[in-house]
Amino acid sequence: MQRALIIGRFQPFHIGHLRLIEFAARDVDSIIIGIGSSQESNTKKNPFSAAERRRMIENSLSGIKFEIFDIPDISNNELWVSHVRKIVPEFDSVYTNAKLERRLFREAGCKVRETPFFNRGNYSGTEIRGRILAGEHWKSLVPEGTLKVMEETKGEERIRKLG
Ligand code: ATP
Ligand code: MG
């Protein structure tokens, strides 16, 4: 059984993340999703708690086998991969388009798959949080599952207050 690892902050979980997971799921049997900066919530850059982000993901994925793990930050690049490995089950590959993450996992001997960006101009956490602050439309950029959690948690209002 092949397992791929994907790590993100998912603030919020958007359609770019969904496409990335669907892209990886074509190659492997199961996806291990790591919620990065899991200790963070209620800040401008990290408005949602790990539990809220987990619900966004669980409500948005269907037909894909996955497991979710919380990964708190450690501010040490050298220890990052061993930190992640202590938390998640064994994986065969890492899917990422982040340069630093790619280098750290490669240096640790992991197989790294580069992925494309899907409509990065719009499908971006920073873009979505920025649009909410600016009062611009954003709802089409997230899956229904995220929208539901954003409504339950008054996510829009929270982002505006924090911003
Ligand atoms: P932020 O702007 O808050 O950093 P983000 O959109 O970059 O949010 P992250 O949670 O930082 O989202 O990213 C998690 C992973 O998803 C990273 O590997 C990132 O490169 C990837 N990713 C984010 N947006 C896209 C996209 N549109 N297409 C493909 N991959 C994406
Ligand atoms: Mg990012």
mmCIF file with all atom_site columns, C-alpha atoms and ligand atoms in Angstrom:
data_model
loop_
_atom_site.group_PDB
_atom_site.id
_atom_site.type_symbol
_atom_site.label_atom_id
_atom_site.label_alt_id
_atom_site.label_comp_id
_atom_site.label_asym_id
_atom_site.label_entity_id
_atom_site.label_seq_id
_atom_site.pdbx_PDB_ins_code
_atom_site.Cartn_x
_atom_site.Cartn_y
_atom_site.Cartn_z
_atom_site.occupancy
_atom_site.B_iso_or_equiv
_atom_site.pdbx_formal_charge
_atom_site.auth_seq_id
_atom_site.auth_comp_id
_atom_site.auth_asym_id
_atom_site.auth_atom_id
_atom_site.pdbx_PDB_model_num
ATOM   1   C  CA  . MET A 1 1   ? 0.000   0.000  0.000   1.00 0.00 ? 1   MET A CA  1
ATOM   2   C  CA  . GLN A 1 2   ? 1.459   3.351  -1.081  1.00 0.00 ? 2   GLN A CA  1
ATOM   3   C  CA  . ARG A 1 3   ? 0.971   6.369  1.162   1.00 0.00 ? 3   ARG A CA  1
ATOM   4   C  CA  . ALA A 1 4   ? 1.706   10.003 0.339   1.00 0.00 ? 4   ALA A CA  1
ATOM   5   C  CA  . LEU A 1 5   ? 2.244   12.801 2.829   1.00 0.00 ? 5   LEU A CA  1
ATOM   6   C  CA  . ILE A 1 6   ? 0.870   16.319 2.304   1.00 0.00 ? 6   ILE A CA  1
ATOM   7   C  CA  . ILE A 1 7   ? 1.452   19.049 4.868   1.00 0.00 ? 7   ILE A CA  1
ATOM   8   C  CA  . GLY A 1 8   ? -0.261  22.421 4.938   1.00 0.00 ? 8   GLY A CA  1
ATOM   9   C  CA  . ARG A 1 9   ? -1.615  25.048 7.295   1.00 0.00 ? 9   ARG A CA  1
ATOM   10  C  CA  . PHE A 1 10  ? -4.991  25.023 5.510   1.00 0.00 ? 10  PHE A CA  1
ATOM   11  C  CA  . GLN A 1 11  ? -6.048  28.516 6.684   1.00 0.00 ? 11  GLN A CA  1
ATOM   12  C  CA  . PRO A 1 12  ? -8.620  27.852 5.284   1.00 0.00 ? 12  PRO A CA  1
ATOM   13  C  CA  . PHE A 1 13  ? -8.717  24.549 3.343   1.00 0.00 ? 13  PHE A CA  1
ATOM   14  C  CA  . HIS A 1 14  ? -9.311  25.743 -0.250  1.00 0.00 ? 14  HIS A CA  1
ATOM   15  C  CA  . ILE A 1 15  ? -9.818  24.293 -3.733  1.00 0.00 ? 15  ILE A CA  1
ATOM   16  C  CA  . GLY A 1 16  ? -6.061  24.441 -4.473  1.00 0.00 ? 16  GLY A CA  1
ATOM   17  C  CA  . HIS A 1 17  ? -5.496  22.092 -1.507  1.00 0.00 ? 17  HIS A CA  1
ATOM   18  C  CA  . LEU A 1 18  ? -8.332  19.871 -2.724  1.00 0.00 ? 18  LEU A CA  1
ATOM   19  C  CA  . ARG A 1 19  ? -6.801  19.638 -6.228  1.00 0.00 ? 19  ARG A CA  1
ATOM   20  C  CA  . LEU A 1 20  ? -3.378  18.899 -4.717  1.00 0.00 ? 20  LEU A CA  1
ATOM   21  C  CA  . ILE A 1 21  ? -4.799  16.009 -2.670  1.00 0.00 ? 21  ILE A CA  1
ATOM   22  C  CA  . GLU A 1 22  ? -6.764  14.692 -5.667  1.00 0.00 ? 22  GLU A CA  1
ATOM   23  C  CA  . PHE A 1 23  ? -3.582  14.915 -7.773  1.00 0.00 ? 23  PHE A CA  1
ATOM   24  C  CA  . ALA A 1 24  ? -1.613  12.806 -5.252  1.00 0.00 ? 24  ALA A CA  1
ATOM   25  C  CA  . ALA A 1 25  ? -4.495  10.374 -4.740  1.00 0.00 ? 25  ALA A CA  1
ATOM   26  C  CA  . ARG A 1 26  ? -4.246  9.354  -8.393  1.00 0.00 ? 26  ARG A CA  1
ATOM   27  C  CA  . ASP A 1 27  ? -0.803  7.823  -7.656  1.00 0.00 ? 27  ASP A CA  1
ATOM   28  C  CA  . VAL A 1 28  ? -1.235  6.311  -4.200  1.00 0.00 ? 28  VAL A CA  1
ATOM   29  C  CA  . ASP A 1 29  ? -3.705  4.324  -2.100  1.00 0.00 ? 29  ASP A CA  1
ATOM   30  C  CA  . SER A 1 30  ? -3.931  6.672  0.837   1.00 0.00 ? 30  SER A CA  1
ATOM   31  C  CA  . ILE A 1 31  ? -3.035  10.240 1.839   1.00 0.00 ? 31  ILE A CA  1
ATOM   32  C  CA  . ILE A 1 32  ? -1.557  11.291 5.158   1.00 0.00 ? 32  ILE A CA  1
ATOM   33  C  CA  . ILE A 1 33  ? -2.527  14.907 5.769   1.00 0.00 ? 33  ILE A CA  1
ATOM   34  C  CA  . GLY A 1 34  ? -0.467  16.926 8.244   1.00 0.00 ? 34  GLY A CA  1
ATOM   35  C  CA  . ILE A 1 35  ? -2.011  20.057 9.719   1.00 0.00 ? 35  ILE A CA  1
ATOM   36  C  CA  . GLY A 1 36  ? 0.975   22.354 10.125  1.00 0.00 ? 36  GLY A CA  1
ATOM   37  C  CA  . SER A 1 37  ? 1.243   25.096 12.785  1.00 0.00 ? 37  SER A CA  1
ATOM   38  C  CA  . SER A 1 38  ? -1.404  23.073 14.595  1.00 0.00 ? 38  SER A CA  1
ATOM   39  C  CA  . GLN A 1 39  ? -0.829  24.953 17.843  1.00 0.00 ? 39  GLN A CA  1
ATOM   40  C  CA  . GLU A 1 40  ? -1.915  28.218 16.209  1.00 0.00 ? 40  GLU A CA  1
ATOM   41  C  CA  . SER A 1 41  ? -5.416  29.691 16.091  1.00 0.00 ? 41  SER A CA  1
ATOM   42  C  CA  . ASN A 1 42  ? -7.123  33.066 16.293  1.00 0.00 ? 42  ASN A CA  1
ATOM   43  C  CA  . THR A 1 43  ? -4.290  34.996 14.692  1.00 0.00 ? 43  THR A CA  1
ATOM   44  C  CA  . LYS A 1 44  ? -4.365  36.956 11.447  1.00 0.00 ? 44  LYS A CA  1
ATOM   45  C  CA  . LYS A 1 45  ? -2.308  34.361 9.551   1.00 0.00 ? 45  LYS A CA  1
ATOM   46  C  CA  . ASN A 1 46  ? -3.785  31.369 11.380  1.00 0.00 ? 46  ASN A CA  1
ATOM   47  C  CA  . PRO A 1 47  ? -7.411  32.158 12.190  1.00 0.00 ? 47  PRO A CA  1
ATOM   48  C  CA  . PHE A 1 48  ? -8.637  28.556 12.536  1.00 0.00 ? 48  PHE A CA  1
ATOM   49  C  CA  . SER A 1 49  ? -7.749  25.943 15.143  1.00 0.00 ? 49  SER A CA  1
ATOM   50  C  CA  . ALA A 1 50  ? -6.410  22.542 14.128  1.00 0.00 ? 50  ALA A CA  1
ATOM   51  C  CA  . ALA A 1 51  ? -9.773  20.975 15.054  1.00 0.00 ? 51  ALA A CA  1
ATOM   52  C  CA  . GLU A 1 52  ? -11.637 23.426 12.793  1.00 0.00 ? 52  GLU A CA  1
ATOM   53  C  CA  . ARG A 1 53  ? -9.202  22.828 9.916   1.00 0.00 ? 53  ARG A CA  1
ATOM   54  C  CA  . ARG A 1 54  ? -9.601  19.087 10.405  1.00 0.00 ? 54  ARG A CA  1
ATOM   55  C  CA  . ARG A 1 55  ? -13.383 19.445 10.055  1.00 0.00 ? 55  ARG A CA  1
ATOM   56  C  CA  . MET A 1 56  ? -12.968 21.523 6.877   1.00 0.00 ? 56  MET A CA  1
ATOM   57  C  CA  . ILE A 1 57  ? -10.869 18.724 5.357   1.00 0.00 ? 57  ILE A CA  1
ATOM   58  C  CA  . GLU A 1 58  ? -13.094 15.873 6.542   1.00 0.00 ? 58  GLU A CA  1
ATOM   59  C  CA  . ASN A 1 59  ? -16.189 17.623 5.168   1.00 0.00 ? 59  ASN A CA  1
ATOM   60  C  CA  . SER A 1 60  ? -14.533 18.309 1.805   1.00 0.00 ? 60  SER A CA  1
ATOM   61  C  CA  . LEU A 1 61  ? -12.923 15.005 0.817   1.00 0.00 ? 61  LEU A CA  1
ATOM   62  C  CA  . SER A 1 62  ? -14.882 12.099 -0.577  1.00 0.00 ? 62  SER A CA  1
ATOM   63  C  CA  . GLY A 1 63  ? -13.785 8.943  -2.331  1.00 0.00 ? 63  GLY A CA  1
ATOM   64  C  CA  . ILE A 1 64  ? -10.225 9.385  -1.047  1.00 0.00 ? 64  ILE A CA  1
ATOM   65  C  CA  . LYS A 1 65  ? -8.652  7.372  1.748   1.00 0.00 ? 65  LYS A CA  1
ATOM   66  C  CA  . PHE A 1 66  ? -6.945  9.713  4.204   1.00 0.00 ? 66  PHE A CA  1
ATOM   67  C  CA  . GLU A 1 67  ? -5.808  10.234 7.784   1.00 0.00 ? 67  GLU A CA  1
ATOM   68  C  CA  . ILE A 1 68  ? -5.144  13.594 9.459   1.00 0.00 ? 68  ILE A CA  1
ATOM   69  C  CA  . PHE A 1 69  ? -2.435  14.428 12.009  1.00 0.00 ? 69  PHE A CA  1
ATOM   70  C  CA  . ASP A 1 70  ? -1.679  17.640 13.888  1.00 0.00 ? 70  ASP A CA  1
ATOM   71  C  CA  . ILE A 1 71  ? 1.876   18.886 13.431  1.00 0.00 ? 71  ILE A CA  1
ATOM   72  C  CA  . PRO A 1 72  ? 2.903   21.712 15.766  1.00 0.00 ? 72  PRO A CA  1
ATOM   73  C  CA  . ASP A 1 73  ? 5.749   23.994 14.694  1.00 0.00 ? 73  ASP A CA  1
ATOM   74  C  CA  . ILE A 1 74  ? 9.288   23.499 15.805  1.00 0.00 ? 74  ILE A CA  1
ATOM   75  C  CA  . SER A 1 75  ? 11.421  26.403 14.713  1.00 0.00 ? 75  SER A CA  1
ATOM   76  C  CA  . ASN A 1 76  ? 14.318  24.214 13.607  1.00 0.00 ? 76  ASN A CA  1
ATOM   77  C  CA  . ASN A 1 77  ? 14.657  23.179 9.966   1.00 0.00 ? 77  ASN A CA  1
ATOM   78  C  CA  . GLU A 1 78  ? 17.227  20.508 10.718  1.00 0.00 ? 78  GLU A CA  1
ATOM   79  C  CA  . LEU A 1 79  ? 14.850  18.695 13.044  1.00 0.00 ? 79  LEU A CA  1
ATOM   80  C  CA  . TRP A 1 80  ? 11.709  19.235 10.968  1.00 0.00 ? 80  TRP A CA  1
ATOM   81  C  CA  . VAL A 1 81  ? 11.594  15.910 9.118   1.00 0.00 ? 81  VAL A CA  1
ATOM   82  C  CA  . SER A 1 82  ? 12.336  13.804 12.205  1.00 0.00 ? 82  SER A CA  1
ATOM   83  C  CA  . HIS A 1 83  ? 9.691   15.813 14.092  1.00 0.00 ? 83  HIS A CA  1
ATOM   84  C  CA  . VAL A 1 84  ? 7.128   15.032 11.379  1.00 0.00 ? 84  VAL A CA  1
ATOM   85  C  CA  . ARG A 1 85  ? 8.133   11.364 11.306  1.00 0.00 ? 85  ARG A CA  1
ATOM   86  C  CA  . LYS A 1 86  ? 7.493   11.039 15.031  1.00 0.00 ? 86  LYS A CA  1
ATOM   87  C  CA  . ILE A 1 87  ? 3.899   12.138 14.478  1.00 0.00 ? 87  ILE A CA  1
ATOM   88  C  CA  . VAL A 1 88  ? 2.721   10.543 11.230  1.00 0.00 ? 88  VAL A CA  1
ATOM   89  C  CA  . PRO A 1 89  ? 2.747   6.875  10.118  1.00 0.00 ? 89  PRO A CA  1
ATOM   90  C  CA  . GLU A 1 90  ? 5.283   5.694  7.523   1.00 0.00 ? 90  GLU A CA  1
ATOM   91  C  CA  . PHE A 1 91  ? 4.880   7.258  4.083   1.00 0.00 ? 91  PHE A CA  1
ATOM   92  C  CA  . ASP A 1 92  ? 6.341   6.486  0.652   1.00 0.00 ? 92  ASP A CA  1
ATOM   93  C  CA  . SER A 1 93  ? 6.418   9.986  -0.814  1.00 0.00 ? 93  SER A CA  1
ATOM   94  C  CA  . VAL A 1 94  ? 5.851   13.655 -0.031  1.00 0.00 ? 94  VAL A CA  1
ATOM   95  C  CA  . TYR A 1 95  ? 3.830   15.852 -2.378  1.00 0.00 ? 95  TYR A CA  1
ATOM   96  C  CA  . THR A 1 96  ? 4.734   19.507 -2.185  1.00 0.00 ? 96  THR A CA  1
ATOM   97  C  CA  . ASN A 1 97  ? 5.588   22.548 -4.224  1.00 0.00 ? 97  ASN A CA  1
ATOM   98  C  CA  . ALA A 1 98  ? 7.218   24.382 -1.324  1.00 0.00 ? 98  ALA A CA  1
ATOM   99  C  CA  . LYS A 1 99  ? 10.955  24.783 -1.939  1.00 0.00 ? 99  LYS A CA  1
ATOM   100 C  CA  . LEU A 1 100 ? 12.188  24.466 1.644   1.00 0.00 ? 100 LEU A CA  1
ATOM   101 C  CA  . GLU A 1 101 ? 9.972   21.490 2.424   1.00 0.00 ? 101 GLU A CA  1
ATOM   102 C  CA  . ARG A 1 102 ? 11.143  19.793 -0.761  1.00 0.00 ? 102 ARG A CA  1
ATOM   103 C  CA  . ARG A 1 103 ? 14.799  20.270 0.155   1.00 0.00 ? 103 ARG A CA  1
ATOM   104 C  CA  . LEU A 1 104 ? 14.411  19.126 3.775   1.00 0.00 ? 104 LEU A CA  1
ATOM   105 C  CA  . PHE A 1 105 ? 12.565  15.928 2.864   1.00 0.00 ? 105 PHE A CA  1
ATOM   106 C  CA  . ARG A 1 106 ? 14.978  15.157 0.010   1.00 0.00 ? 106 ARG A CA  1
ATOM   107 C  CA  . GLU A 1 107 ? 17.972  15.642 2.296   1.00 0.00 ? 107 GLU A CA  1
ATOM   108 C  CA  . ALA A 1 108 ? 16.361  13.179 4.720   1.00 0.00 ? 108 ALA A CA  1
ATOM   109 C  CA  . GLY A 1 109 ? 16.163  10.621 1.905   1.00 0.00 ? 109 GLY A CA  1
ATOM   110 C  CA  . CYS A 1 110 ? 12.426  10.857 1.241   1.00 0.00 ? 110 CYS A CA  1
ATOM   111 C  CA  . LYS A 1 111 ? 10.924  10.617 -2.235  1.00 0.00 ? 111 LYS A CA  1
ATOM   112 C  CA  . VAL A 1 112 ? 9.519   14.046 -3.086  1.00 0.00 ? 112 VAL A CA  1
ATOM   113 C  CA  . ARG A 1 113 ? 6.998   14.596 -5.847  1.00 0.00 ? 113 ARG A CA  1
ATOM   114 C  CA  . GLU A 1 114 ? 6.748   18.114 -7.201  1.00 0.00 ? 114 GLU A CA  1
ATOM   115 C  CA  . THR A 1 115 ? 3.225   19.226 -7.885  1.00 0.00 ? 115 THR A CA  1
ATOM   116 C  CA  . PRO A 1 116 ? 1.781   21.967 -10.031 1.00 0.00 ? 116 PRO A CA  1
ATOM   117 C  CA  . PHE A 1 117 ? 0.008   24.999 -8.596  1.00 0.00 ? 117 PHE A CA  1
ATOM   118 C  CA  . PHE A 1 118 ? -3.658  25.064 -9.492  1.00 0.00 ? 118 PHE A CA  1
ATOM   119 C  CA  . ASN A 1 119 ? -4.929  28.577 -10.184 1.00 0.00 ? 119 ASN A CA  1
ATOM   120 C  CA  . ARG A 1 120 ? -2.575  29.933 -7.524  1.00 0.00 ? 120 ARG A CA  1
ATOM   121 C  CA  . GLY A 1 121 ? -3.667  33.548 -8.105  1.00 0.00 ? 121 GLY A CA  1
ATOM   122 C  CA  . ASN A 1 122 ? -7.020  32.691 -6.551  1.00 0.00 ? 122 ASN A CA  1
ATOM   123 C  CA  . TYR A 1 123 ? -6.585  29.391 -4.721  1.00 0.00 ? 123 TYR A CA  1
ATOM   124 C  CA  . SER A 1 124 ? -4.363  30.698 -1.941  1.00 0.00 ? 124 SER A CA  1
ATOM   125 C  CA  . GLY A 1 125 ? -4.971  31.091 1.782   1.00 0.00 ? 125 GLY A CA  1
ATOM   126 C  CA  . THR A 1 126 ? -3.477  34.597 1.791   1.00 0.00 ? 126 THR A CA  1
ATOM   127 C  CA  . GLU A 1 127 ? -5.669  35.591 -1.160  1.00 0.00 ? 127 GLU A CA  1
ATOM   128 C  CA  . ILE A 1 128 ? -8.838  34.252 0.490   1.00 0.00 ? 128 ILE A CA  1
ATOM   129 C  CA  . ARG A 1 129 ? -8.140  35.903 3.872   1.00 0.00 ? 129 ARG A CA  1
ATOM   130 C  CA  . GLY A 1 130 ? -7.306  39.120 2.013   1.00 0.00 ? 130 GLY A CA  1
ATOM   131 C  CA  . ARG A 1 131 ? -10.554 39.034 0.053   1.00 0.00 ? 131 ARG A CA  1
ATOM   132 C  CA  . ILE A 1 132 ? -12.574 38.501 3.236   1.00 0.00 ? 132 ILE A CA  1
ATOM   133 C  CA  . LEU A 1 133 ? -10.874 41.526 4.805   1.00 0.00 ? 133 LEU A CA  1
ATOM   134 C  CA  . ALA A 1 134 ? -11.530 43.584 1.679   1.00 0.00 ? 134 ALA A CA  1
ATOM   135 C  CA  . GLY A 1 135 ? -15.168 42.467 1.517   1.00 0.00 ? 135 GLY A CA  1
ATOM   136 C  CA  . GLU A 1 136 ? -14.617 40.826 -1.866  1.00 0.00 ? 136 GLU A CA  1
ATOM   137 C  CA  . HIS A 1 137 ? -16.123 37.552 -3.072  1.00 0.00 ? 137 HIS A CA  1
ATOM   138 C  CA  . TRP A 1 138 ? -14.284 34.425 -1.897  1.00 0.00 ? 138 TRP A CA  1
ATOM   139 C  CA  . LYS A 1 139 ? -16.851 31.651 -1.422  1.00 0.00 ? 139 LYS A CA  1
ATOM   140 C  CA  . SER A 1 140 ? -16.222 30.082 -4.829  1.00 0.00 ? 140 SER A CA  1
ATOM   141 C  CA  . LEU A 1 141 ? -12.567 29.481 -3.834  1.00 0.00 ? 141 LEU A CA  1
ATOM   142 C  CA  . VAL A 1 142 ? -13.311 26.944 -1.086  1.00 0.00 ? 142 VAL A CA  1
ATOM   143 C  CA  . PRO A 1 143 ? -15.104 23.586 -1.119  1.00 0.00 ? 143 PRO A CA  1
ATOM   144 C  CA  . GLU A 1 144 ? -18.605 23.255 0.365   1.00 0.00 ? 144 GLU A CA  1
ATOM   145 C  CA  . GLY A 1 145 ? -17.110 21.466 3.370   1.00 0.00 ? 145 GLY A CA  1
ATOM   146 C  CA  . THR A 1 146 ? -14.978 24.484 4.261   1.00 0.00 ? 146 THR A CA  1
ATOM   147 C  CA  . LEU A 1 147 ? -17.875 26.857 3.708   1.00 0.00 ? 147 LEU A CA  1
ATOM   148 C  CA  . LYS A 1 148 ? -19.953 24.891 6.206   1.00 0.00 ? 148 LYS A CA  1
ATOM   149 C  CA  . VAL A 1 149 ? -17.258 25.142 8.911   1.00 0.00 ? 149 VAL A CA  1
ATOM   150 C  CA  . MET A 1 150 ? -16.665 28.826 8.096   1.00 0.00 ? 150 MET A CA  1
ATOM   151 C  CA  . GLU A 1 151 ? -20.386 29.437 8.651   1.00 0.00 ? 151 GLU A CA  1
ATOM   152 C  CA  . GLU A 1 152 ? -20.554 27.406 11.892  1.00 0.00 ? 152 GLU A CA  1
ATOM   153 C  CA  . THR A 1 153 ? -17.520 29.180 13.354  1.00 0.00 ? 153 THR A CA  1
ATOM   154 C  CA  . LYS A 1 154 ? -18.420 32.658 12.055  1.00 0.00 ? 154 LYS A CA  1
ATOM   155 C  CA  . GLY A 1 155 ? -15.107 32.457 10.238  1.00 0.00 ? 155 GLY A CA  1
ATOM   156 C  CA  . GLU A 1 156 ? -15.610 35.552 8.123   1.00 0.00 ? 156 GLU A CA  1
ATOM   157 C  CA  . GLU A 1 157 ? -16.319 37.673 11.176  1.00 0.00 ? 157 GLU A CA  1
ATOM   158 C  CA  . ARG A 1 158 ? -13.326 36.178 12.996  1.00 0.00 ? 158 ARG A CA  1
ATOM   159 C  CA  . ILE A 1 159 ? -10.961 36.971 10.116  1.00 0.00 ? 159 ILE A CA  1
ATOM   160 C  CA  . ARG A 1 160 ? -12.235 40.557 9.998   1.00 0.00 ? 160 ARG A CA  1
ATOM   161 C  CA  . LYS A 1 161 ? -11.763 41.020 13.743  1.00 0.00 ? 161 LYS A CA  1
ATOM   162 C  CA  . LEU A 1 162 ? -8.232  39.582 13.621  1.00 0.00 ? 162 LEU A CA  1
ATOM   163 C  CA  . GLY A 1 163 ? -7.349  41.641 10.583  1.00 0.00 ? 163 GLY A CA  1
HETATM 164 P  P1  . ATP B 2 .   ? -1.071  30.747 2.851   1.00 0.00 ? 1   ATP B P1  1
HETATM 165 O  O1  . ATP B 2 .   ? -1.207  31.776 1.778   1.00 0.00 ? 1   ATP B O1  1
HETATM 166 O  O2  . ATP B 2 .   ? -1.805  31.052 4.123   1.00 0.00 ? 1   ATP B O2  1
HETATM 167 O  O3  . ATP B 2 .   ? 0.355   30.312 3.093   1.00 0.00 ? 1   ATP B O3  1
HETATM 168 P  P2  . ATP B 2 .   ? -1.528  28.525 1.055   1.00 0.00 ? 1   ATP B P2  1
HETATM 169 O  O4  . ATP B 2 .   ? -2.589  28.685 0.051   1.00 0.00 ? 1   ATP B O4  1
HETATM 170 O  O5  . ATP B 2 .   ? -0.095  28.683 0.623   1.00 0.00 ? 1   ATP B O5  1
HETATM 171 O  O6  . ATP B 2 .   ? -1.874  29.462 2.291   1.00 0.00 ? 1   ATP B O6  1
HETATM 172 P  P3  . ATP B 2 .   ? -0.731  26.329 2.724   1.00 0.00 ? 1   ATP B P3  1
HETATM 173 O  O7  . ATP B 2 .   ? -1.591  25.710 3.771   1.00 0.00 ? 1   ATP B O7  1
HETATM 174 O  O8  . ATP B 2 .   ? 0.387   27.213 3.108   1.00 0.00 ? 1   ATP B O8  1
HETATM 175 O  O9  . ATP B 2 .   ? -1.723  27.116 1.730   1.00 0.00 ? 1   ATP B O9  1
HETATM 176 O  O10 . ATP B 2 .   ? -0.190  25.207 1.742   1.00 0.00 ? 1   ATP B O10 1
HETATM 177 C  C1  . ATP B 2 .   ? -0.239  23.846 1.953   1.00 0.00 ? 1   ATP B C1  1
HETATM 178 C  C2  . ATP B 2 .   ? 0.309   23.151 0.740   1.00 0.00 ? 1   ATP B C2  1
HETATM 179 O  O11 . ATP B 2 .   ? -0.620  23.325 -0.325  1.00 0.00 ? 1   ATP B O11 1
HETATM 180 C  C3  . ATP B 2 .   ? 1.645   23.729 0.256   1.00 0.00 ? 1   ATP B C3  1
HETATM 181 O  O12 . ATP B 2 .   ? 2.456   22.683 -0.240  1.00 0.00 ? 1   ATP B O12 1
HETATM 182 C  C4  . ATP B 2 .   ? 1.207   24.643 -0.864  1.00 0.00 ? 1   ATP B C4  1
HETATM 183 O  O13 . ATP B 2 .   ? 2.227   24.850 -1.812  1.00 0.00 ? 1   ATP B O13 1
HETATM 184 C  C5  . ATP B 2 .   ? 0.040   23.862 -1.446  1.00 0.00 ? 1   ATP B C5  1
HETATM 185 N  N1  . ATP B 2 .   ? -0.872  24.701 -2.201  1.00 0.00 ? 1   ATP B N1  1
HETATM 186 C  C6  . ATP B 2 .   ? -1.465  25.829 -1.771  1.00 0.00 ? 1   ATP B C6  1
HETATM 187 N  N2  . ATP B 2 .   ? -2.215  26.380 -2.746  1.00 0.00 ? 1   ATP B N2  1
HETATM 188 C  C7  . ATP B 2 .   ? -2.088  25.562 -3.811  1.00 0.00 ? 1   ATP B C7  1
HETATM 189 C  C8  . ATP B 2 .   ? -2.605  25.591 -5.147  1.00 0.00 ? 1   ATP B C8  1
HETATM 190 N  N3  . ATP B 2 .   ? -3.400  26.570 -5.577  1.00 0.00 ? 1   ATP B N3  1
HETATM 191 N  N4  . ATP B 2 .   ? -2.247  24.588 -5.985  1.00 0.00 ? 1   ATP B N4  1
HETATM 192 C  C9  . ATP B 2 .   ? -1.439  23.598 -5.568  1.00 0.00 ? 1   ATP B C9  1
HETATM 193 N  N5  . ATP B 2 .   ? -0.908  23.519 -4.339  1.00 0.00 ? 1   ATP B N5  1
HETATM 194 C  C10 . ATP B 2 .   ? -1.223  24.487 -3.470  1.00 0.00 ? 1   ATP B C10 1
HETATM 195 MG MG  . MG  B 3 .   ? 1.540   28.819 2.060   1.00 0.00 ? 2   MG  B MG  1
#
